[in-house]
Short mmCIF file of C-alpha atoms in Angstrom, two decimals:
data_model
loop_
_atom_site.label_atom_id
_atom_site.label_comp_id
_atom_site.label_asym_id
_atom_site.label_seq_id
_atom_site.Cartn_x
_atom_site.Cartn_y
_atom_site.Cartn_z
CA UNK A 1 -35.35 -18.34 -3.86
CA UNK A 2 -37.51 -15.55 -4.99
CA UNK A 3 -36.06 -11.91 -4.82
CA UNK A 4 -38.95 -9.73 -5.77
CA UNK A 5 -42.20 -10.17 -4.93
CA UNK A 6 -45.06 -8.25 -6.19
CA UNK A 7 -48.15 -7.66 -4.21
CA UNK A 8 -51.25 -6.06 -6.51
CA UNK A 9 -54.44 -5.10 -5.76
CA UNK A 10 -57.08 -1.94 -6.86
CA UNK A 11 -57.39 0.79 -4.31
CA UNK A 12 -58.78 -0.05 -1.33
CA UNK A 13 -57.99 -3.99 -1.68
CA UNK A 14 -56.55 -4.02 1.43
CA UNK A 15 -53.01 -3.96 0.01
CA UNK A 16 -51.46 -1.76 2.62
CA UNK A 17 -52.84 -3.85 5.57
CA UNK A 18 -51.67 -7.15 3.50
CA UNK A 19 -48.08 -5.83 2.84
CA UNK A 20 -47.97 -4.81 6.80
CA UNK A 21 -48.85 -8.59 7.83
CA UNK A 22 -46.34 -9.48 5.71
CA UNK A 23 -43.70 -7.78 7.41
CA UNK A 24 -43.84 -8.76 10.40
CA UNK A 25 -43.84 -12.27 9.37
CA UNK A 26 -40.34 -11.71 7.66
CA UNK A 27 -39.55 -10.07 11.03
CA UNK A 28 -40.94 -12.74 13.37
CA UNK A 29 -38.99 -15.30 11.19
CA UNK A 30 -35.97 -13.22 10.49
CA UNK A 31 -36.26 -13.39 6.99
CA UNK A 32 -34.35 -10.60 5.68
CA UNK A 33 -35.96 -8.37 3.05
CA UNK A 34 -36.68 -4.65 1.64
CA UNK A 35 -40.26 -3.17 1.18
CA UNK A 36 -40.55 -0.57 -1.61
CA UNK A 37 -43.76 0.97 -2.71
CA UNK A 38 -44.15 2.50 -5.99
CA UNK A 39 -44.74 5.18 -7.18
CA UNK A 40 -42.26 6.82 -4.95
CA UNK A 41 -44.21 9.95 -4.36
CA UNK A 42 -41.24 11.48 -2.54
CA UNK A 43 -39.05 11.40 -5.47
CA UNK A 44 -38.88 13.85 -8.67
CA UNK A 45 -39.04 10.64 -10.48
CA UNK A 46 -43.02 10.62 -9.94
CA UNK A 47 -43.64 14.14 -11.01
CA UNK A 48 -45.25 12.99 -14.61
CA UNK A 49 -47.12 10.36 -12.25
CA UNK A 50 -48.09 13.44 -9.38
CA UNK A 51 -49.49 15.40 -12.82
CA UNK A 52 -51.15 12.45 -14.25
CA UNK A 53 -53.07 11.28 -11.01
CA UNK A 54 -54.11 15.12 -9.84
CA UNK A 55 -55.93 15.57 -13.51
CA UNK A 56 -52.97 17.75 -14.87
CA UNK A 57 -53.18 16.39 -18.37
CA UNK A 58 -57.53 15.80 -18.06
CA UNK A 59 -59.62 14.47 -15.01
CA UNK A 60 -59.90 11.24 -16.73
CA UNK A 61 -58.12 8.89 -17.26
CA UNK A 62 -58.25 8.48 -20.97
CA UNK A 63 -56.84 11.06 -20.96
CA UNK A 64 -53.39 10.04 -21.29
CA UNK A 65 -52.95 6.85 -23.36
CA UNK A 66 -52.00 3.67 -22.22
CA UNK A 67 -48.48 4.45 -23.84
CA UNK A 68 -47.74 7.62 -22.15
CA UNK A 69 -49.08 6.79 -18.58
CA UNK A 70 -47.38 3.57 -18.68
CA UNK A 71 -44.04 5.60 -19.63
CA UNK A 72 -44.84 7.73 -16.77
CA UNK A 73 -44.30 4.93 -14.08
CA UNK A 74 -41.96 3.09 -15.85
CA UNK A 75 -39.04 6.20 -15.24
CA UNK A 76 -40.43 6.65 -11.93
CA UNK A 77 -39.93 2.54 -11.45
CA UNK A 78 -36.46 2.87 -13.23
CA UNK A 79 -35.35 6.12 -10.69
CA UNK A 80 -36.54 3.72 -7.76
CA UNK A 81 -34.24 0.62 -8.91
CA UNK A 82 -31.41 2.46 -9.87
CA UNK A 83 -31.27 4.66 -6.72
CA UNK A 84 -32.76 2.91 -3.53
CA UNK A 85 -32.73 -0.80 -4.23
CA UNK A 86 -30.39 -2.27 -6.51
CA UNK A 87 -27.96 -3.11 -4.64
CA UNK A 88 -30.13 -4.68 -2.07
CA UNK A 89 -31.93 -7.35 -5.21
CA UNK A 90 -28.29 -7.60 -6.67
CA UNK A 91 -26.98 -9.09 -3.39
CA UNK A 92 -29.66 -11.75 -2.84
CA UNK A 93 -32.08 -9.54 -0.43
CA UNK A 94 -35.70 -10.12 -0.80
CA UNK A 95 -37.58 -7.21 -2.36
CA UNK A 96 -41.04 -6.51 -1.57
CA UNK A 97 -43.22 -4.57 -3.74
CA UNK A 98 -45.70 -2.33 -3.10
CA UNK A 99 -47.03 -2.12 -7.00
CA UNK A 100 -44.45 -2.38 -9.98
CA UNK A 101 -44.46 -2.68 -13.39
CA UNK A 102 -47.04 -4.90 -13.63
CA UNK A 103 -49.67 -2.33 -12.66
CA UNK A 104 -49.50 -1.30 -16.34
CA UNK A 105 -51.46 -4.25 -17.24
CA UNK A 106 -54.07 -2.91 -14.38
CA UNK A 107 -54.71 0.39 -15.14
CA UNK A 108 -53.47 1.27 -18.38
CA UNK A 109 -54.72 -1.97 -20.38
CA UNK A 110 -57.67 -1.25 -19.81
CA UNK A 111 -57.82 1.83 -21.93
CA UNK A 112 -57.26 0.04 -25.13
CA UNK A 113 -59.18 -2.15 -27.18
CA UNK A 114 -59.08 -5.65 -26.02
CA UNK A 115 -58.51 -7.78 -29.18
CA UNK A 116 -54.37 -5.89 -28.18
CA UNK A 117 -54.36 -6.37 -24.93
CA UNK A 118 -51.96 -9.08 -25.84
CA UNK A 119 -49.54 -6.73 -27.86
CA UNK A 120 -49.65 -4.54 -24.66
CA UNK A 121 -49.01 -6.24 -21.92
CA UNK A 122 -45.70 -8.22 -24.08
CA UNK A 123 -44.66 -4.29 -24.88
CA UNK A 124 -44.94 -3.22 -21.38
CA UNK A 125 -42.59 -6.49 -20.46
CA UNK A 126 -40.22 -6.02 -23.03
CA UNK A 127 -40.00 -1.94 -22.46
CA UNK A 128 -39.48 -2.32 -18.46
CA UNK A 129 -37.28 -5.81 -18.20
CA UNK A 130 -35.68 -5.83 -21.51
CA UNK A 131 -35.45 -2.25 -22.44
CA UNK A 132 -35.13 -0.22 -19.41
CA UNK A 133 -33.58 -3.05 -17.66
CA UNK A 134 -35.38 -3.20 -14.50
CA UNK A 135 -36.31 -6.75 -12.89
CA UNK A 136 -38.53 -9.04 -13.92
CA UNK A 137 -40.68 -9.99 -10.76
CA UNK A 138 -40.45 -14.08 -9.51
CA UNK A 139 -44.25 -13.53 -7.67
CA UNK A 140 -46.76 -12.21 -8.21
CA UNK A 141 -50.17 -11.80 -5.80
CA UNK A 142 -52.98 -9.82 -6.81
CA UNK A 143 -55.63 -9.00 -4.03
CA UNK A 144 -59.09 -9.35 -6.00
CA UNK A 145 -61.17 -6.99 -4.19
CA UNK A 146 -64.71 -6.35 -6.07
CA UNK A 147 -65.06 -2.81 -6.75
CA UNK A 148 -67.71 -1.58 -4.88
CA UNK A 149 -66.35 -3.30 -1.71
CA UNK A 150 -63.30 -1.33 -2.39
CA UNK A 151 -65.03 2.20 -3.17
CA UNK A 152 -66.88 1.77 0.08
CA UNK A 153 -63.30 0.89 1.82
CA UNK A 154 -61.88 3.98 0.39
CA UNK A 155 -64.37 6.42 1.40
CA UNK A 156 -64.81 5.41 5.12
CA UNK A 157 -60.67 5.93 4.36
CA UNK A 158 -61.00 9.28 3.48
CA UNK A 159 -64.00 9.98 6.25
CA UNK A 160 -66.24 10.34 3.50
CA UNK A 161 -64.59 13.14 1.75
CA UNK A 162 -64.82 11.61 -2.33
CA UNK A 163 -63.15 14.72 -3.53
CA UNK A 164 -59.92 12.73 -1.80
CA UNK A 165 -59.97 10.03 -4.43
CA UNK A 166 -57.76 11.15 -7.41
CA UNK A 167 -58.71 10.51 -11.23
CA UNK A 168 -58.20 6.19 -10.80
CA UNK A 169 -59.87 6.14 -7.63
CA UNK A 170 -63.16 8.26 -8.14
CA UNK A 171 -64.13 6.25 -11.92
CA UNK A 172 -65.73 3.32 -10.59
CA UNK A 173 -66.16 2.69 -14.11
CA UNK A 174 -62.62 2.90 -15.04
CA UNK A 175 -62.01 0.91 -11.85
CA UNK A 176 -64.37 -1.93 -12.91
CA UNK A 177 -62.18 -1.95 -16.48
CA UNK A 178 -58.94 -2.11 -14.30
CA UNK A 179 -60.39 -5.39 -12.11
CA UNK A 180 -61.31 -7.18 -15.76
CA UNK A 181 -57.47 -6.18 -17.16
CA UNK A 182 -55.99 -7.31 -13.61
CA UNK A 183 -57.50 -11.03 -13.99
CA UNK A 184 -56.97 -11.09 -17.77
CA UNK A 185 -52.93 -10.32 -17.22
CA UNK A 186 -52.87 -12.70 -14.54
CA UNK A 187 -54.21 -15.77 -16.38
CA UNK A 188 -51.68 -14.51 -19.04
CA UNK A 189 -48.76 -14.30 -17.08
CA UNK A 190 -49.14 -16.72 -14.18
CA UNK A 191 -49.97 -14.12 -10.96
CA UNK A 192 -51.69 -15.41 -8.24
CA UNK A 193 -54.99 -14.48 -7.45
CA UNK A 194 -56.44 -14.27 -4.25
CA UNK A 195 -60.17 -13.41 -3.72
CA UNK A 196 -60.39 -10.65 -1.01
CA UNK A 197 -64.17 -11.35 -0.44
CA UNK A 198 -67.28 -13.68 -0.22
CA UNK A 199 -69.85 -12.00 -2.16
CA UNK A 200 -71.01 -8.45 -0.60
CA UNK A 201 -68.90 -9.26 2.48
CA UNK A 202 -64.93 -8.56 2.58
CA UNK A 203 -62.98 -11.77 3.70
CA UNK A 204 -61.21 -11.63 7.29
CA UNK A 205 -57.92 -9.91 6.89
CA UNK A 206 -56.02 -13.09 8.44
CA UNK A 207 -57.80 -15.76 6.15
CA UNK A 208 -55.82 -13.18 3.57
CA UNK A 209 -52.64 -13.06 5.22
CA UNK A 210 -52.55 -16.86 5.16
CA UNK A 211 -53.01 -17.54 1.40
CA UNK A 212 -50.31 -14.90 0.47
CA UNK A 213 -47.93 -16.76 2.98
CA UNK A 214 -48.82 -19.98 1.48
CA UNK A 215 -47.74 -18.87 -1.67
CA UNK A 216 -44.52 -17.14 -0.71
CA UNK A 217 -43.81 -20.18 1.44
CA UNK A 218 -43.65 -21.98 -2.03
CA UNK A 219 -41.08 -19.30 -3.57
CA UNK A 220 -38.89 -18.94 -0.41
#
């Protein structure tokens, strides 16, 4: 049985909405389980991660190398485990994620040259599961919204107030980057990808739900 599951997806994929469907199917079938979004916001543990997003090393984000940022989450990840949910995964409970470590290979990869892309995404593995010592995920599900699907989704969000978006949500560039890093770390490490639209036209929030059940149902 899987213990952690990871649901991915760019801002304004729809990942919220997704990971509240998927609650109350645990609930309605009294699966028992533990949400946990990262980065946890509310602890000190994000503070690099606060400084990072709000443009307090440069308002982009090449500013801070793929290195560094990724070392950013990665204590904030490691405060989370140690602190909130550790003893839930170590005594069988189902974790799901809200992000995790493998949002590294989304919006940090990106920022290096692609020919070691390869030589990141086995660092960022070996730094977080091997290294720090948190765990390695059993699922998972990436939400592959098109960006400017999800840039339109994010401003009627913030009722069209752009200077809402921090430095990974206002690049649409940079965003674009992330979506081609997303589906080459998936292919690489066996995520599931689910497309989140058909063409110009976002995909019914249920039709969604359904494929992510369909592939926890094959986990759990």
């Amino acid at each position: 049985m899987a213990k952690l599951i990871i649901i991915e997806g760019l801002d304004g994929s729809g990942k919220s909405t997704q990971i509240s469907l998927l609650e109350d199917y645990f609930k309605s079938r009294s699966i028992g389980y533990k949400k946990i979004k990262l980065p946890d916001y509310d602890s000190p543990s994000s503070t690099l991660v606060k400084m990072y997003l709000g443009g307090g090393f440069g308002n982009n984000p090449s500013d801070v190398n793929a290195y560094a940022a990724g070392a950013f989450y990665a204590v904030d990840r490691f405060a989370s485990y140690k602190r909130n949910w550790q003893k839930d995964y170590e005594n069988g409970t189902l974790i799901l994620a809200d992000r995790y470590a493998t949002s590294n290979s989304i919006y940090q990869m990106e920022k290096i040259d692609k020919e070691k892309w390869d030589e990141y995404l086995e660092w960022s593995a070996d730094f977080e599961y091997n290294k720090i010592g948190i765990p390695k995920p059993d699922l998972v599900i990436f939400l592959d919204m098109p960006v400017e699907i999800s840039q339109r989704l994010m401003t009627s969000r913030y009722n069209g107030d752009e200077k809402k978006k921090d430095v990974h949500e206002a690049d649409i560039q940079y965003l674009n980057k992330c979506r081609e890093s997303a589906l080459y770390a998936a292919k690489k490490q066996g995520w599931k990808v689910i497309p989140c639209s058909d063409g110009e036209i976002p995909l019914d929030i249920d039709v969604i739900h359904n494929k992510i059940v369909e592939y926890i149902k094959e986990e759990i």
